[in-house]
XYZ file of C-alpha atoms in Angstrom:
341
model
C -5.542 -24.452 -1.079
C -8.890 -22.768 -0.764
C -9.213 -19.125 1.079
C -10.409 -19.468 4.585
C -13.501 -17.501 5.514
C -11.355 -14.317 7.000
C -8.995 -14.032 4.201
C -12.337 -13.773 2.073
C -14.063 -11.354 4.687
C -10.813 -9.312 4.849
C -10.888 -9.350 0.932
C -13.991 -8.263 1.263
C -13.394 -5.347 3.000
C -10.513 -4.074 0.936
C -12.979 -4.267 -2.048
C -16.156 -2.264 -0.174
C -13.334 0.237 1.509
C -12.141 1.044 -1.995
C -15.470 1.616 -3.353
C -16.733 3.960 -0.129
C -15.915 7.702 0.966
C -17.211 8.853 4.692
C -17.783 12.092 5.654
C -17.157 13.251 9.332
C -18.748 16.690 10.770
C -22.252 17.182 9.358
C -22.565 21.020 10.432
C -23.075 23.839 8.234
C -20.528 23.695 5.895
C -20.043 19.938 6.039
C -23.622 18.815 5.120
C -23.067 21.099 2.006
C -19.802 19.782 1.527
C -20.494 16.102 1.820
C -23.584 16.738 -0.232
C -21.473 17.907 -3.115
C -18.875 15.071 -2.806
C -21.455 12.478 -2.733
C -23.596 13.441 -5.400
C -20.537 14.510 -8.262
C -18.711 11.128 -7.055
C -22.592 8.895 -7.709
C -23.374 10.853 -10.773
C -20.176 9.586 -12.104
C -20.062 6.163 -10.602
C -23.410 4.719 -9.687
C -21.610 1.805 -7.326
C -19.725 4.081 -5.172
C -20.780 3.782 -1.594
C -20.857 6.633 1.433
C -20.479 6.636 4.675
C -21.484 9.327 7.447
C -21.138 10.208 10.529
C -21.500 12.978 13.421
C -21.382 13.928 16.647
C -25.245 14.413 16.715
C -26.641 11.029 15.186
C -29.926 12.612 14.125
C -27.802 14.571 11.943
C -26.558 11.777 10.024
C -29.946 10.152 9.528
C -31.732 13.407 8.529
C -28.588 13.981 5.757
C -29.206 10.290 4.578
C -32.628 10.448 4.296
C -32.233 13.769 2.334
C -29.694 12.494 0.050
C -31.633 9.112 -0.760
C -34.936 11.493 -1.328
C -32.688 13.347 -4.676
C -30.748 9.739 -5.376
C -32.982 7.127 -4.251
C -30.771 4.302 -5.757
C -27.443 5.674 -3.937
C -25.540 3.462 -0.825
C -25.135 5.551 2.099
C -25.302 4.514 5.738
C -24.963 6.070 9.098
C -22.151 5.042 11.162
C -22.010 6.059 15.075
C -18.021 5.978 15.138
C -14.926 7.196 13.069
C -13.841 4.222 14.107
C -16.495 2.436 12.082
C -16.173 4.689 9.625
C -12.412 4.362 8.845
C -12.842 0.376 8.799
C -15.898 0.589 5.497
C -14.150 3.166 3.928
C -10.836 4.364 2.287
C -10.925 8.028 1.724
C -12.383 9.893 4.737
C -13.024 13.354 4.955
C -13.394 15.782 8.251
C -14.723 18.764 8.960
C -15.214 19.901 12.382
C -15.644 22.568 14.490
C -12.203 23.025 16.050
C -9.322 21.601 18.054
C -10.590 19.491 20.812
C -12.787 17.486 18.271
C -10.124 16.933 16.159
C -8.164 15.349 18.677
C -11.326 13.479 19.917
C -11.837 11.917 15.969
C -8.579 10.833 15.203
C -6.598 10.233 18.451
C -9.156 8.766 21.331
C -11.088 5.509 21.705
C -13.224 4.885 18.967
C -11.322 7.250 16.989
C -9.259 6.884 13.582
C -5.951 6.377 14.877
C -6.872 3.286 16.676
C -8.861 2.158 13.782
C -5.375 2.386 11.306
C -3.457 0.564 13.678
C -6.284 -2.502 14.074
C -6.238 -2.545 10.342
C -2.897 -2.984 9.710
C -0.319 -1.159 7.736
C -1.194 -2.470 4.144
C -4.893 -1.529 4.506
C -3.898 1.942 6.091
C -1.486 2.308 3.578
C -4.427 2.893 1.058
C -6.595 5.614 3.571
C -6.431 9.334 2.676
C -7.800 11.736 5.266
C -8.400 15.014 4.540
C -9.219 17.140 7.677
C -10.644 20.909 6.397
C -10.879 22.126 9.997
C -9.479 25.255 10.987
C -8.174 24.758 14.639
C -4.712 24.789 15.745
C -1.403 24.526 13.291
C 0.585 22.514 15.821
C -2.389 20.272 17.304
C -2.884 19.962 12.925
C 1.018 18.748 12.493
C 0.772 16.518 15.515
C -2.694 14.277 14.786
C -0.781 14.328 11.178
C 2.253 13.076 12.280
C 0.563 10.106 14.072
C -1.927 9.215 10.583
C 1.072 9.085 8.472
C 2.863 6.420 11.490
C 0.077 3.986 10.370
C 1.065 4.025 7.225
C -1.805 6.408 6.144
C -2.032 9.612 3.698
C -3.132 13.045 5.306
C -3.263 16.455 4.682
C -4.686 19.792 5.938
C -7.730 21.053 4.160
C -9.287 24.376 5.461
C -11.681 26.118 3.284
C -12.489 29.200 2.086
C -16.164 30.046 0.303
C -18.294 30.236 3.804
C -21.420 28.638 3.635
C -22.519 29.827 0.342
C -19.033 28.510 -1.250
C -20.134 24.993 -0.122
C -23.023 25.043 -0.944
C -21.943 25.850 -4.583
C -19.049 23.682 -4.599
C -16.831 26.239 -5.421
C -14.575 26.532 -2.071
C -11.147 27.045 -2.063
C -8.474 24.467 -0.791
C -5.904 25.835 0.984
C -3.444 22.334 1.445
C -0.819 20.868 3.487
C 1.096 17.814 2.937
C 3.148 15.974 0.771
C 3.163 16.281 -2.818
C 2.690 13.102 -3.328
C -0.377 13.126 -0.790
C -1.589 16.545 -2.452
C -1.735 14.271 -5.939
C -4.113 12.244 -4.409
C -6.480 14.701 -2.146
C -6.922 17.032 -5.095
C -9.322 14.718 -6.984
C -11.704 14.357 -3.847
C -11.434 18.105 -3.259
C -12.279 19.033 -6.840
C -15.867 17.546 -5.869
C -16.297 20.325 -3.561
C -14.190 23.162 -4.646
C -13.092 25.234 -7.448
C -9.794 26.169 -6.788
C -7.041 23.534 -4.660
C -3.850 25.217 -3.687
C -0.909 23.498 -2.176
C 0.403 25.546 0.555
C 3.612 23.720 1.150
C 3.794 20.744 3.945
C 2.024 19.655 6.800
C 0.366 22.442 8.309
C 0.568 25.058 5.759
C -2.695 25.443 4.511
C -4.186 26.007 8.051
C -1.341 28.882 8.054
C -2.629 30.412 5.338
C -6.019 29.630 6.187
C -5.371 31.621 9.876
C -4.014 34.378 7.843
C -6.891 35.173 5.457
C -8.861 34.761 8.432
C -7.286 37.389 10.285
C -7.320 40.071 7.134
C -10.957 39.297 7.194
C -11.806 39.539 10.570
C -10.400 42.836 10.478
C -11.885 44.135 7.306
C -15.381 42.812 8.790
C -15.255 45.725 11.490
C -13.681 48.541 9.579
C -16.543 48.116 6.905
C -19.274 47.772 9.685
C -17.488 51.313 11.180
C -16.816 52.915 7.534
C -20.757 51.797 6.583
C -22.250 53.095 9.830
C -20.120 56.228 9.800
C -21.391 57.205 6.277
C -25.186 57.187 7.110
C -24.448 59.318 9.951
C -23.088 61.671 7.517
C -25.866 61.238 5.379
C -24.890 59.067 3.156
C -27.450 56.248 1.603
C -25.809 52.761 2.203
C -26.319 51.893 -1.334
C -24.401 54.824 -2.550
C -21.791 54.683 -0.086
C -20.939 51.149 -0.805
C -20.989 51.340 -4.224
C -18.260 54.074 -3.519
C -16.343 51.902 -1.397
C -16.761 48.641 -4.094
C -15.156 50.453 -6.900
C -12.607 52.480 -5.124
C -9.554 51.518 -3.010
C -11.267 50.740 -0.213
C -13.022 47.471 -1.984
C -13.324 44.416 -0.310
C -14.985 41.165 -0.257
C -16.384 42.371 3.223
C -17.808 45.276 1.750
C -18.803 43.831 -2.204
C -20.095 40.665 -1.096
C -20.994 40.545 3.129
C -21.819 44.298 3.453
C -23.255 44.143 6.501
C -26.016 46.851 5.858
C -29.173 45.375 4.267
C -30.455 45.930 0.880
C -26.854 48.119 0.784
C -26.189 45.554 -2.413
C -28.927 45.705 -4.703
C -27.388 42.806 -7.175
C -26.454 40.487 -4.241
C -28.537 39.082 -0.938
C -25.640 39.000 1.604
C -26.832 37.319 5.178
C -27.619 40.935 6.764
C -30.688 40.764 4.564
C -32.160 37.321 6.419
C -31.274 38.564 9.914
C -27.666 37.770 9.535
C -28.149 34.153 8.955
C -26.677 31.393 6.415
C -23.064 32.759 6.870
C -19.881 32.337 8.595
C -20.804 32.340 12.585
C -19.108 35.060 14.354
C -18.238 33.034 16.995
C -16.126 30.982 14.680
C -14.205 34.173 13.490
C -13.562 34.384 17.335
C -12.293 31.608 17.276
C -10.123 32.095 14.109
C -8.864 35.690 15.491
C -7.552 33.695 18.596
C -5.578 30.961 16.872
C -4.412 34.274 14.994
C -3.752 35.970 17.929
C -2.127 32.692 20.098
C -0.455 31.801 17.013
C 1.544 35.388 16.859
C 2.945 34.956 20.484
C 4.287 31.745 19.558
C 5.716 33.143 16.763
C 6.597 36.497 18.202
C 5.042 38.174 15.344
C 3.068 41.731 16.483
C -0.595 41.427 15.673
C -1.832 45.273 16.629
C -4.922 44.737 14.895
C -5.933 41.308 14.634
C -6.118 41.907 18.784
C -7.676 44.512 18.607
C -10.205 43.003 15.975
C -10.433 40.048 18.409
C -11.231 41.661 21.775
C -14.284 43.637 19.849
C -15.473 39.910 18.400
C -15.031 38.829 21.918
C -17.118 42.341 23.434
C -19.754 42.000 20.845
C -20.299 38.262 22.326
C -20.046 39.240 25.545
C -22.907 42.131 25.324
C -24.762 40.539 22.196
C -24.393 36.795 22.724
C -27.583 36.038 20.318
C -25.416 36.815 17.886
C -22.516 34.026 18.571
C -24.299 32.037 15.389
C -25.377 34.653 13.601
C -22.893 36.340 10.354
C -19.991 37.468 11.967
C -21.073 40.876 9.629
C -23.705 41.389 12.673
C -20.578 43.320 14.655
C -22.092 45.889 12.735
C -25.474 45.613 14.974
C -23.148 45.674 18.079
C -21.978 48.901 16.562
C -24.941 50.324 16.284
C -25.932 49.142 19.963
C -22.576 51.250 20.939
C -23.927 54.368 18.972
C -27.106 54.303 20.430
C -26.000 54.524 24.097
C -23.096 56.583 23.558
């Protein structure tokens, strides 16, 4: 008996699906991100096909067109859906800005979820997603749980590495999920990243994730205060930080973001292009209140990480040009404070 013509499209599919990676959330980190994926995974196989897609169509086009100027002979296309994306390919990567997108991608109209289910549980059985959002642990779990009903693999991704880590490829994986599901993420995330670390299950890297995030959103301000403090004394920035860098007081905040310019004379942290090209302080806002909400749900006490997120929230509030800039600009709402005080 010969194949009708949709068991040969459907066959079809499975093969291009195989063959094809999409990446969802274009933004800072992502372009880098998907940049890195897609060019390691071409360079090593010159077939492999890529997908993309984004809130913001032009930004799709713009990262195609970029990508085919460095590998002209590569297969990428723009898609305008996750839904579309999920049915041409079979690993699918997201990164976006928080909750309420999340939960747009995968769980409304258009979105992945419904996609799984119209493919049917042996094609979803082959789909990985890997979501490297930060938003929510429980909204994480739940989006999870309802992948993984399809028949799909998923696990929590967040980075850490900023902008500069991504562009690099050498982020850090912080992972939730199965083992099993870990086994087969780590590959894709090796594209992108230096070091992968399973967390434990569903969830548990964007715990750990929220945790470094609040250690750092604290140590952001104290180093701002510390730094600002010192030249009032007298101090010269490059002095005092060099102090700080070799003593106990040492910090990635202080070796590497210092948020006084030309206060590293080995590095170029964002404070010397006008705070630009980092980590946008209105996402640590937004990481110091999951911290925060997180805590009360937890009932664990969280006497600085509120106090280090009302001052994110005050330096917004007075300073709100700098809601994209470095979240190591606090230190220019400090000096705002010292000028008027």
């Amino acid at each position: 008996m010969r194949p009708t013509a949709r068991v040969l499209q459907s066959l079809d599919r499975q093969v291009v699906r195989a063959k094809s990676t999409a990446f969802i959330g274009l933004g800072r980190m992502g372009s880098e991100m998907a940049f890195n994926l897609f060019s390691k995974k071409f360079a090593e196989s010159p077939e492999a096909r890529f997908v993309v897609c984004d809130a913001l169509p032009t930004s799709a086009t713009v990262f195609r067109q970029n990508f085919l100027a460095q590998f002209p002979g590569a297969h990428i296309d723009v898609v305008h859906t996750p839904e579309e994306a999920v049915h041409s390919s079979q690993t699918v990567v997201t990164m976006l800005p928080s909750s309420p997108q999340v939960k747009t991608v995968y769980s409304e109209a258009n979105g992945v979820i419904p996609a799984l289910q119209s493919l049917g549980v042996t094609e979803s059985a082959r789909s990985l997603f890997i979501d490297s959002t930060t938003l929510d642990v429980g909204i994480a779990r739940s989006v999870a749980a309802d992948v993984i009903r399809t028949g799909a693999q998923m696990v929590d991704a967040p980075v850490s590495g900023g902008v500069t880590g991504a562009k690099a490829g050498t982020l850090s994986f912080l992972v939730g999920g199965t083992d099993d599901d870990f086994d087969l993420s780590q590959p894709i995330l090796t594209y992108m990243g230096k070091r992968i670390i399973h967390c434990g299950p569903s969830g548990a890297g964007l715990g750990a994730k929220i945790c470094n995030n609040l250690v750092l959103g604290v140590q952001q301000i104290v180093v701002a205060e510390a730094m600002l403090l010192g030249q009032k004394l007298g101090l010269d920035p490059v002095v005092l930080a060099g102090v700080i860098n070799s003593s106990t007081g040492g910090c990635w905040a202080s070796s590497v973001n210092n948020p006084v310019p030309y206060s590293l004379p080995d590095k170029s942290p964002p404070c010397e292009r006008n705070y630009d090209g980092g980590f946008a302080t209105a996402l640590m806002l937004k990481d110091m209140l999951l911290a925060t909400d997180i805590a009360i749900s937890t009932k664990s006490p969280l006497p600085m990480g509120e106090s280090a997120r009302n001052f994110y929230t005050e330096t917004l509030k007075h300073q709100p040009d700098l809601a994209q800039k470095d979240f190591s600009s606090v230190y220019k709402h400090l000096e705002q404070i010292g000028r008027e005080e």
